[in-house]
Amino acid sequence: MVRRYVAEGARVVAVDVSARVSELADELGEAVIPVVTDVRSWEGNVAAATAAVEQWGRIDVFVGNAGITDGARPLEQIPGGQLTAAFDELMGINVLAPMLGVRACLEQLIATRGTVILTGSYASTNAGGGGALYTASKHAVHGLIRQLAYELAPDVRVNGVAPGVAPTRLRGTAALGQEAGDSVLEGTERALPLQEVAGVEAYNGVFTLLASAEAGAMTGSLVTVDSGLSIRGIARPGGRV
């Protein structure tokens, strides 16, 4: 996404908990400012916003894309003693972090009549796309998109993107003893109406559209980009499969 935004002429503050984010600056030069921080930190979000303003004088778009998974762990398989810590960790990254990011950028976004884009999920509107914690968090992101679109209209547009199965390594919930793992299981493509798992580049166009004036009439929308997962049939994934 950072590469696509830079290719479109944007300048990007790229934020990640991993120091690997600095590699983007090595690759893309002065178009990218890397910030290494935990997105649950108010100070980290302020530092990212401040970096943009000090370097380029404005903020036009905030993208909240950080997220972790619960490994599709059912509630009954989470020991009660671990539940609070797991809830705080997952909700902190998936829900609190985008709130903090929007708040840190808010004055600038209002001044530029900017745009907010949050990453939801198939699990934002469906069961079975994760466990109880993950599904609750992504439903919350959907609600946050709608509420912020209401609160910030007409000055700031707020939309989201809901991927289905994206080929990424998603970090698990440390409080549940989970590590990062591949988000795509073998054979997943056979369950999708389009019969293939799209690469991460397949989402870049939607994020670019929502950041642009071409989406000027869109706010409060969650755009589904899930290879047809949410419309798959019971007997067959697709009518001709």
Short mmCIF file of C-alpha atoms in Angstrom, two decimals:
data_model
loop_
_atom_site.label_atom_id
_atom_site.label_comp_id
_atom_site.label_asym_id
_atom_site.label_seq_id
_atom_site.Cartn_x
_atom_site.Cartn_y
_atom_site.Cartn_z
CA MET A 1 0.00 0.00 0.00
CA VAL A 2 2.84 2.40 0.82
CA ARG A 3 4.49 1.63 -2.51
CA ARG A 4 1.25 2.26 -4.40
CA TYR A 5 0.57 5.53 -2.58
CA VAL A 6 4.08 6.76 -3.34
CA ALA A 7 3.64 5.72 -6.98
CA GLU A 8 0.48 7.87 -7.04
CA GLY A 9 2.49 10.86 -5.82
CA ALA A 10 1.75 10.68 -2.10
CA ARG A 11 4.18 11.18 0.75
CA VAL A 12 3.74 8.62 3.52
CA VAL A 13 4.51 8.24 7.21
CA ALA A 14 4.70 4.45 7.56
CA VAL A 15 4.11 3.15 11.09
CA ASP A 16 4.85 -0.35 12.34
CA VAL A 17 5.90 -2.11 15.53
CA SER A 18 8.69 -3.78 13.54
CA ALA A 19 11.91 -1.98 12.69
CA ARG A 20 11.58 -3.50 9.20
CA VAL A 21 9.39 -0.53 8.32
CA SER A 22 12.63 1.43 7.92
CA GLU A 23 13.39 -0.64 4.82
CA LEU A 24 10.64 1.29 3.02
CA ALA A 25 12.60 4.51 3.43
CA ASP A 26 15.70 2.78 2.07
CA GLU A 27 13.67 1.65 -0.94
CA LEU A 28 11.51 4.71 -1.59
CA GLY A 29 13.68 7.51 -0.29
CA GLU A 30 12.39 10.79 1.03
CA ALA A 31 8.80 9.95 0.08
CA VAL A 32 8.55 7.79 3.22
CA ILE A 33 9.18 8.57 6.87
CA PRO A 34 9.28 5.35 8.95
CA VAL A 35 8.06 5.44 12.54
CA VAL A 36 8.60 2.43 14.79
CA THR A 37 6.02 2.36 17.57
CA ASP A 38 3.24 0.36 19.17
CA VAL A 39 0.05 1.70 17.59
CA ARG A 40 -1.72 1.38 20.96
CA SER A 41 0.43 4.28 22.16
CA TRP A 42 -1.03 7.80 22.05
CA GLU A 43 2.48 9.22 22.03
CA GLY A 44 3.44 7.03 19.06
CA ASN A 45 0.45 8.18 17.04
CA VAL A 46 1.20 11.81 17.87
CA ALA A 47 4.81 11.30 16.80
CA ALA A 48 3.65 9.92 13.44
CA ALA A 49 1.24 12.80 12.87
CA THR A 50 3.83 15.36 13.93
CA ALA A 51 6.38 13.88 11.52
CA ALA A 52 3.98 14.38 8.61
CA VAL A 53 3.16 17.95 9.53
CA GLU A 54 6.75 18.96 10.20
CA GLN A 55 8.00 17.45 6.94
CA TRP A 56 5.13 18.20 4.56
CA GLY A 57 2.87 20.67 6.36
CA ARG A 58 -0.39 18.71 6.19
CA ILE A 59 -2.21 15.38 6.54
CA ASP A 60 -4.70 14.41 3.86
CA VAL A 61 -5.28 10.71 4.56
CA PHE A 62 -5.10 8.45 7.60
CA VAL A 63 -5.05 4.69 6.98
CA GLY A 64 -5.56 2.43 10.00
CA ASN A 65 -4.35 -0.97 8.84
CA ALA A 66 -2.63 -2.60 11.83
CA GLY A 67 -4.25 -5.74 13.16
CA ILE A 68 -3.68 -9.07 14.88
CA THR A 69 -5.69 -12.28 14.99
CA ASP A 70 -6.94 -14.65 17.68
CA GLY A 71 -6.21 -17.68 15.52
CA ALA A 72 -9.98 -18.31 15.26
CA ARG A 73 -9.95 -19.41 18.91
CA PRO A 74 -13.50 -20.15 20.16
CA LEU A 75 -14.47 -18.51 23.44
CA GLU A 76 -14.81 -21.83 25.24
CA GLN A 77 -11.19 -22.64 24.40
CA ILE A 78 -9.86 -19.47 26.04
CA PRO A 79 -9.17 -20.00 29.75
CA GLY A 80 -11.08 -17.45 31.77
CA GLY A 81 -7.92 -16.25 33.44
CA GLN A 82 -6.42 -15.29 30.06
CA LEU A 83 -9.50 -13.64 28.60
CA THR A 84 -9.04 -10.13 29.97
CA ALA A 85 -5.42 -9.85 28.85
CA ALA A 86 -6.25 -11.29 25.44
CA PHE A 87 -9.19 -8.89 25.04
CA ASP A 88 -7.08 -5.88 26.01
CA GLU A 89 -4.29 -6.85 23.61
CA LEU A 90 -6.43 -7.63 20.56
CA MET A 91 -8.92 -4.81 21.01
CA GLY A 92 -6.08 -2.41 21.72
CA ILE A 93 -4.47 -3.07 18.36
CA ASN A 94 -7.58 -3.68 16.24
CA VAL A 95 -9.92 -1.03 17.67
CA LEU A 96 -8.19 1.42 20.02
CA ALA A 97 -5.24 2.02 17.66
CA PRO A 98 -7.32 3.38 14.76
CA MET A 99 -9.18 5.61 17.22
CA LEU A 100 -5.87 6.97 18.49
CA GLY A 101 -4.58 7.46 14.96
CA VAL A 102 -7.64 9.35 13.79
CA ARG A 103 -7.59 11.50 16.92
CA ALA A 104 -3.91 12.33 16.51
CA CYS A 105 -4.51 13.42 12.89
CA LEU A 106 -7.95 14.92 13.37
CA GLU A 107 -7.25 18.64 13.34
CA GLN A 108 -5.16 18.27 10.20
CA LEU A 109 -7.75 16.07 8.49
CA ILE A 110 -10.48 18.61 9.20
CA ALA A 111 -8.30 21.42 7.86
CA THR A 112 -7.61 19.55 4.61
CA ARG A 113 -11.11 18.01 4.33
CA GLY A 114 -9.27 14.72 4.31
CA THR A 115 -10.05 11.05 4.38
CA VAL A 116 -9.90 8.17 6.85
CA ILE A 117 -9.61 4.56 5.67
CA LEU A 118 -9.79 1.69 8.15
CA THR A 119 -9.14 -1.97 7.43
CA GLY A 120 -12.07 -4.13 8.38
CA SER A 121 -12.57 -7.74 7.42
CA TYR A 122 -14.96 -10.39 6.20
CA ALA A 123 -15.37 -10.80 9.98
CA SER A 124 -16.74 -7.23 10.20
CA THR A 125 -20.10 -8.48 8.95
CA ASN A 126 -19.98 -12.29 9.25
CA ALA A 127 -19.37 -15.00 11.83
CA GLY A 128 -16.76 -17.68 11.29
CA GLY A 129 -14.04 -15.39 9.96
CA GLY A 130 -12.18 -15.56 13.26
CA GLY A 131 -12.77 -16.35 16.89
CA ALA A 132 -14.94 -14.42 19.33
CA LEU A 133 -12.31 -11.76 20.04
CA TYR A 134 -11.31 -11.13 16.43
CA THR A 135 -14.86 -11.08 15.12
CA ALA A 136 -15.95 -8.70 17.87
CA SER A 137 -13.02 -6.41 17.08
CA LYS A 138 -13.75 -6.29 13.35
CA HIS A 139 -17.45 -5.70 13.95
CA ALA A 140 -16.29 -2.82 16.15
CA VAL A 141 -14.19 -1.43 13.30
CA HIS A 142 -17.28 -1.43 11.08
CA GLY A 143 -19.19 0.48 13.74
CA LEU A 144 -16.30 2.90 14.15
CA ILE A 145 -16.29 3.62 10.41
CA ARG A 146 -19.99 4.44 10.45
CA GLN A 147 -19.88 6.49 13.65
CA LEU A 148 -16.84 8.53 12.62
CA ALA A 149 -18.35 9.12 9.18
CA TYR A 150 -21.37 10.57 10.97
CA GLU A 151 -19.40 12.60 13.50
CA LEU A 152 -16.91 14.07 11.03
CA ALA A 153 -19.26 14.85 8.12
CA PRO A 154 -19.06 16.97 6.06
CA ASP A 155 -15.41 17.72 6.69
CA VAL A 156 -13.81 14.26 6.69
CA ARG A 157 -14.87 11.18 4.75
CA VAL A 158 -14.49 7.85 6.58
CA ASN A 159 -14.59 4.49 4.79
CA GLY A 160 -13.19 1.00 5.15
CA VAL A 161 -11.94 -2.00 3.21
CA ALA A 162 -13.02 -5.53 4.14
CA PRO A 163 -10.60 -8.18 2.84
CA GLY A 164 -11.56 -11.83 2.92
CA VAL A 165 -8.49 -14.04 2.68
CA ALA A 166 -5.29 -12.06 2.19
CA PRO A 167 -1.89 -13.79 1.86
CA THR A 168 -0.17 -12.20 4.83
CA ARG A 169 1.52 -13.39 8.00
CA LEU A 170 -0.75 -12.13 10.74
CA ARG A 171 0.54 -11.91 14.28
CA GLY A 172 -1.42 -13.83 16.87
CA THR A 173 -2.44 -12.74 20.36
CA ALA A 174 0.57 -13.03 22.68
CA ALA A 175 -1.69 -13.34 25.74
CA LEU A 176 -2.93 -16.61 24.25
CA GLY A 177 0.58 -17.79 23.44
CA GLN A 178 0.09 -17.28 19.70
CA GLU A 179 2.82 -16.35 17.24
CA ALA A 180 2.61 -15.03 13.69
CA GLY A 181 1.24 -17.47 11.17
CA ASP A 182 0.18 -17.66 7.55
CA SER A 183 -3.37 -16.40 7.14
CA VAL A 184 -4.06 -18.70 4.17
CA LEU A 185 -4.52 -22.43 4.76
CA GLU A 186 -3.76 -24.99 2.07
CA GLY A 187 -6.74 -25.47 -0.21
CA THR A 188 -8.38 -22.16 0.73
CA GLU A 189 -8.75 -21.15 -2.91
CA ARG A 190 -11.15 -24.05 -3.50
CA ALA A 191 -13.62 -22.51 -1.02
CA LEU A 192 -13.71 -19.16 -2.83
CA PRO A 193 -16.08 -18.38 -5.70
CA LEU A 194 -13.20 -16.83 -7.67
CA GLN A 195 -11.11 -19.97 -7.00
CA GLU A 196 -7.91 -18.11 -6.18
CA VAL A 197 -6.42 -16.20 -3.28
CA ALA A 198 -5.68 -12.70 -4.54
CA GLY A 199 -2.28 -11.22 -3.79
CA VAL A 200 -1.96 -8.27 -1.44
CA GLU A 201 -1.62 -5.98 -4.46
CA ALA A 202 -5.28 -6.68 -5.27
CA TYR A 203 -6.31 -4.39 -2.42
CA ASN A 204 -4.15 -1.40 -3.34
CA GLY A 205 -6.56 -0.02 -5.92
CA VAL A 206 -9.43 0.15 -3.43
CA PHE A 207 -7.31 1.94 -0.83
CA THR A 208 -6.17 4.33 -3.55
CA LEU A 209 -9.72 4.96 -4.75
CA LEU A 210 -10.98 5.74 -1.23
CA ALA A 211 -8.12 8.19 -0.71
CA SER A 212 -8.90 10.04 -3.93
CA ALA A 213 -11.44 12.58 -5.10
CA GLU A 214 -12.97 9.82 -7.24
CA ALA A 215 -14.61 8.56 -4.04
CA GLY A 216 -15.85 12.03 -3.09
CA ALA A 217 -19.44 10.85 -2.62
CA MET A 218 -18.49 7.89 -0.40
CA THR A 219 -18.50 7.99 3.38
CA GLY A 220 -19.52 5.43 5.97
CA SER A 221 -18.95 2.59 3.49
CA LEU A 222 -17.16 -0.71 4.05
CA VAL A 223 -15.98 -1.98 0.67
CA THR A 224 -15.95 -5.77 0.42
CA VAL A 225 -12.89 -7.21 -1.36
CA ASP A 226 -13.09 -10.90 -0.48
CA SER A 227 -12.90 -12.99 -3.67
CA GLY A 228 -16.60 -13.67 -3.22
CA LEU A 229 -16.28 -15.28 0.22
CA SER A 230 -19.37 -13.54 1.58
CA ILE A 231 -21.58 -14.83 -1.26
CA ARG A 232 -20.31 -18.41 -1.53
CA GLY A 233 -23.02 -21.04 -1.75
CA ILE A 234 -23.71 -23.98 0.52
CA ALA A 235 -23.33 -26.70 -2.09
CA ARG A 236 -20.75 -24.97 -4.30
CA PRO A 237 -18.56 -21.91 -3.79
CA GLY A 238 -19.86 -20.42 -7.05
CA GLY A 239 -22.61 -21.28 -9.49
CA ARG A 240 -20.20 -22.55 -12.17
CA VAL A 241 -17.63 -24.14 -9.83
#
